[in-house]
Amino acid sequence: LWQLVIVPFLTIGGGVVVAMITKRVWVGPLVTFLFNAMIELTYFAVYYDHSLFDVSHLSSWNVIFPLISLLFSFIFVGLLKTSKSA
């Protein structure tokens, strides 16, 4: 449940919300990447006794989640900009 529902919802949703607040599409994937990397590094540091800054443990989700966040950020920021101009 944690890895399949909660983490994607928090990371992608957080990135999209920040992109909507700033009205910049590129902010969404950046926030998503940073938040997901922070979660993964903390997870490995706590449960597997690795260094907190050991980036060799980052997974492919750090590429997939920002791409999904880019898509949603593009959609929602575009909707915000078109609704303001109408």
Coordinates of C-alpha atoms in Angstrom, one line a residue, residues 12 14-33 65-82:
I12 CA 3.1 13.4 -7.9
G14 CA 2.7 17.4 -4.3
G15 CA 4.6 18.3 -7.4
V16 CA 1.4 19.1 -9.4
V17 CA 0.0 21.3 -6.5
V18 CA 3.3 23.3 -6.3
A19 CA 3.3 23.7 -10.1
M20 CA -0.3 25.0 -10.0
I21 CA 0.6 27.4 -7.2
T22 CA 3.6 28.8 -9.0
K23 CA 2.0 28.5 -12.5
R24 CA 5.2 26.9 -13.9
V25 CA 5.1 23.5 -15.4
W26 CA 8.7 22.6 -14.8
V27 CA 8.4 23.0 -11.1
G28 CA 6.1 19.9 -10.8
P29 CA 8.6 17.3 -11.9
L30 CA 11.4 18.9 -9.9
V31 CA 9.4 18.9 -6.7
T32 CA 8.3 15.3 -7.5
F33 CA 11.8 14.1 -8.0
F65 CA 7.1 9.8 -11.2
P66 CA 8.5 13.1 -12.6
L67 CA 7.4 12.2 -16.1
I68 CA 3.8 11.6 -14.8
S69 CA 4.0 14.8 -12.8
L70 CA 5.1 16.7 -16.0
L71 CA 2.1 15.4 -17.8
F72 CA -0.4 16.4 -15.0
S73 CA 1.4 19.7 -14.4
F74 CA 1.1 20.5 -18.1
I75 CA -2.6 19.7 -18.1
F76 CA -3.5 21.5 -14.9
V77 CA -1.4 24.6 -15.3
G78 CA -2.7 24.9 -18.9
L79 CA -6.2 24.7 -17.6
L80 CA -5.5 27.4 -15.0
K81 CA -4.0 29.7 -17.6
T82 CA -6.9 29.2 -20.1

